[in-house]
Amino acid sequence: MEDYHPRTYGEAFADVYDEWYADVTDTEACVTAVARLSGGGPVLEMGAGTGRLALPLAAAGADVWALDASRAMLAALAAKPGGERVVAMLGDMARPPLRPGAGFAVVLCAFNSLFNLPDAAEQRLCLQAAATLLAPAGLLIVETSLPGAGHEPGEATGIATEAGDFQVDSVDVRAVESDRVVLSAWQHDPVNQNIRGQMIDIGAGGIRLRPWRLHYRTAAQLDAAARDAGLELVERWADWGGGTFDPILSTEQIAVYRPRR
């Protein structure tokens, strides 16, 4: 996928994102937690997509800014009820079009948005940018799945689970309908912590390829990258309800960071 760019995922999935991935985050619990932690201050969501979190946050009264690299994703957000309440920005998460010192109370990177950046260097740039955009008492919240977690390998937002120290190739059937078949083909390289795949959407009108890829990190690796960006861990939850994180059993994490003091 040499021609894969920050906007590629959004352009490929914008028309099906709400149908396929609406439930990857506990929206109600997320909105409650982010609203509480923001204390009424402005919230920036990086990789906001079609607004599945930005719009409920705005409806709850938050001042929400939504950044995404995909025009199609942002168009879908703007077309929804309440879209006018969100400040939408086109841009790369690693290089947000905002000046340092913007003073956000919360910068949010929801489910695996950070991992959609292609490598550790780009993810580090994103964390560094987020740190400069926070208010002095602001918080960066990063939600990710975890290596070895029990997510379906073919999910564009999940992490493959059945690989050892070798590359795994697989094709899974995602949907079979009267006039449509959706297949998920993926490759997992656990040595380099990369997963790349295609959703192959076959219908009466032809075949649509929807590429995706992830460069995932362990919790310890994410913490180290955050430290390099001038951030420190405040707390880590197993879910948006604040559940206790178990480094062995937890299938996802919500990590909360603040500027290092």
Coordinates of N, CA and C in Angstrom, one line a residue, residues 9 17 21-31 33-34 43-57 64-68 93 106-117 123 126-127 130 139-146 151 156-159 213-216 222 237 239-240 252-257:
Y9 N -8.0 6.1 4.5 CA -9.0 5.3 5.2 C -10.4 6.0 5.2
Y17 N -19.1 3.9 7.2 CA -18.5 4.0 8.5 C -19.6 3.9 9.6
Y21 N -19.2 0.7 11.9 CA -18.4 1.0 13.1 C -19.0 1.9 14.1
A22 N -20.3 2.0 14.1 CA -21.0 2.9 15.0 C -20.8 2.5 16.5
D23 N -20.6 1.2 16.7 CA -20.5 0.7 18.1 C -19.1 0.4 18.6
V24 N -18.1 0.9 18.0 CA -16.7 0.5 18.4 C -16.4 1.2 19.8
T25 N -17.1 2.3 20.1 CA -16.9 3.0 21.3 C -18.2 3.0 22.1
D26 N -18.2 2.9 23.4 CA -19.3 3.2 24.2 C -19.6 4.7 24.2
T27 N -20.4 5.1 23.3 CA -20.6 6.5 23.1 C -21.1 7.3 24.3
E28 N -22.1 6.8 25.0 CA -22.7 7.5 26.1 C -21.6 7.6 27.3
A29 N -20.9 6.5 27.6 CA -19.9 6.6 28.6 C -18.7 7.5 28.2
C30 N -18.3 7.4 26.9 CA -17.3 8.3 26.5 C -17.6 9.8 26.6
V31 N -18.8 10.1 26.2 CA -19.3 11.5 26.3 C -19.3 12.0 27.7
A33 N -17.5 10.8 30.2 CA -16.1 11.0 30.8 C -15.4 12.2 30.2
V34 N -15.5 12.4 28.9 CA -14.9 13.5 28.3 C -15.5 14.9 28.8
V43 N -12.9 21.0 23.5 CA -12.5 19.6 23.2 C -12.1 19.5 21.7
L44 N -10.9 19.0 21.5 CA -10.5 18.7 20.1 C -10.5 17.2 19.9
E45 N -11.2 16.7 18.9 CA -11.1 15.3 18.6 C -10.3 15.1 17.3
M46 N -9.2 14.3 17.4 CA -8.4 14.0 16.3 C -8.9 12.8 15.6
G47 N -9.0 12.8 14.3 CA -9.6 11.7 13.6 C -11.1 11.5 13.9
A48 N -11.8 12.6 13.8 CA -13.2 12.6 14.3 C -14.1 11.9 13.3
G49 N -13.7 11.7 12.1 CA -14.5 10.9 11.1 C -15.9 11.6 10.9
T50 N -16.9 10.7 10.9 CA -18.3 11.2 10.6 C -19.0 11.8 11.8
G51 N -18.2 12.0 12.9 CA -18.8 12.7 14.1 C -19.5 11.8 15.1
R52 N -19.2 10.5 15.1 CA -19.9 9.6 16.0 C -19.7 10.0 17.5
L53 N -18.6 10.7 17.8 CA -18.4 11.2 19.2 C -18.5 12.7 19.2
A54 N -18.0 13.4 18.2 CA -18.0 14.8 18.2 C -19.4 15.4 18.3
L55 N -20.4 14.8 17.6 CA -21.7 15.3 17.6 C -22.4 15.1 19.0
P56 N -22.3 13.9 19.6 CA -22.9 13.8 20.9 C -22.3 14.6 22.0
L57 N -21.0 14.9 21.8 CA -20.3 15.8 22.7 C -20.8 17.2 22.6
V64 N -16.8 21.8 20.7 CA -16.1 20.7 20.1 C -15.5 21.1 18.7
W65 N -14.2 20.7 18.6 CA -13.5 20.9 17.3 C -13.2 19.5 16.8
A66 N -13.4 19.3 15.5 CA -13.2 18.0 14.9 C -12.2 18.0 13.8
L67 N -11.1 17.3 13.9 CA -10.1 17.2 12.9 C -10.1 15.9 12.2
D68 N -10.0 15.9 10.8 CA -9.9 14.7 10.1 C -9.2 15.0 8.8
M93 N -3.6 14.4 11.5 CA -3.4 14.3 12.9 C -2.0 14.6 13.4
V106 N -9.3 19.2 26.6 CA -9.2 17.8 26.2 C -8.8 17.6 24.8
V107 N -7.8 16.8 24.4 CA -7.6 16.4 23.1 C -7.9 14.9 23.1
L108 N -8.8 14.4 22.2 CA -9.3 13.1 22.2 C -8.8 12.3 21.0
C109 N -8.2 11.2 21.1 CA -7.9 10.3 20.0 C -8.7 9.0 20.3
A110 N -9.9 8.8 19.7 CA -10.7 7.7 20.1 C -10.3 6.5 19.4
F111 N -11.1 5.4 19.4 CA -10.7 4.1 19.1 C -9.8 3.9 18.0
N112 N -8.5 3.6 18.3 CA -7.4 3.3 17.4 C -7.1 4.4 16.4
S113 N -7.6 5.6 16.5 CA -7.3 6.7 15.6 C -5.8 6.9 15.5
L114 N -5.1 6.9 16.7 CA -3.7 7.0 16.7 C -3.0 5.9 16.0
F115 N -3.5 4.7 16.1 CA -2.8 3.6 15.4 C -3.0 3.6 13.9
N116 N -4.0 4.4 13.4 CA -4.1 4.6 11.9 C -3.0 5.3 11.3
L117 N -2.2 6.1 12.1 CA -1.0 6.7 11.6 C 0.0 5.6 11.3
Q123 N 3.2 8.7 14.7 CA 2.4 8.7 16.0 C 3.1 9.6 17.0
C126 N 2.1 13.1 16.3 CA 0.8 13.4 16.7 C 0.7 13.7 18.2
L127 N 1.4 12.9 19.0 CA 1.4 13.1 20.5 C 2.1 14.4 20.8
A130 N -0.4 17.2 20.0 CA -1.4 17.2 21.0 C -1.0 17.9 22.3
L139 N -5.8 17.6 29.2 CA -5.6 16.2 29.2 C -5.7 15.6 27.7
L140 N -4.8 14.7 27.4 CA -4.9 13.9 26.2 C -5.5 12.6 26.6
I141 N -6.5 12.2 25.9 CA -7.2 10.9 26.1 C -7.0 10.0 24.8
V142 N -6.4 8.9 25.0 CA -6.1 8.0 23.9 C -6.8 6.6 24.1
E143 N -7.7 6.2 23.2 CA -8.4 4.9 23.3 C -7.9 4.0 22.3
T144 N -7.4 2.8 22.7 CA -6.9 1.8 21.7 C -7.3 0.4 22.2
S145 N -7.3 -0.5 21.2 CA -7.3 -1.9 21.5 C -5.9 -2.3 21.8
L146 N -5.7 -3.5 22.2 CA -4.4 -4.0 22.7 C -4.0 -5.2 22.0
H151 N -10.4 -9.0 19.7 CA -11.1 -8.4 18.6 C -11.1 -9.3 17.4
A156 N -11.4 -3.5 10.7 CA -10.5 -2.4 10.3 C -10.1 -1.6 11.6
T157 N -10.8 -1.8 12.7 CA -10.5 -1.1 13.9 C -10.0 -2.0 15.0
G158 N -9.9 -3.2 14.7 CA -9.4 -4.2 15.8 C -8.0 -4.6 15.5
I159 N -7.5 -5.4 16.4 CA -6.1 -5.9 16.3 C -6.1 -7.4 16.2
R213 N -5.0 0.1 7.4 CA -3.8 -0.4 8.1 C -3.7 0.2 9.5
L214 N -3.0 -0.6 10.3 CA -2.7 -0.1 11.7 C -1.2 -0.4 12.0
H215 N -0.7 0.5 12.7 CA 0.6 0.3 13.4 C 0.3 0.4 14.9
Y216 N 0.2 -0.8 15.6 CA -0.3 -0.8 16.9 C 0.9 -0.7 17.9
L222 N 3.2 2.9 24.3 CA 2.4 4.2 24.2 C 2.8 5.2 25.3
W237 N -7.7 3.2 32.1 CA -9.0 2.5 32.4 C -9.1 1.3 31.4
D239 N -12.2 0.6 30.4 CA -13.3 1.0 29.6 C -13.7 2.4 29.9
W240 N -14.7 3.0 29.2 CA -15.0 4.4 29.4 C -15.8 4.6 30.7
E252 N -9.0 -3.5 25.8 CA -8.8 -2.2 25.3 C -8.3 -1.3 26.5
Q253 N -7.8 -0.1 26.2 CA -7.4 0.8 27.2 C -7.8 2.2 26.8
I254 N -8.1 3.0 27.9 CA -8.2 4.4 27.7 C -7.2 5.0 28.6
A255 N -6.2 5.6 28.0 CA -5.0 6.2 28.7 C -5.2 7.7 28.7
V256 N -5.1 8.3 29.9 CA -5.2 9.7 30.1 C -3.9 10.3 30.5
Y257 N -3.4 11.3 29.7 CA -2.1 11.9 29.9 C -2.3 13.4 30.1

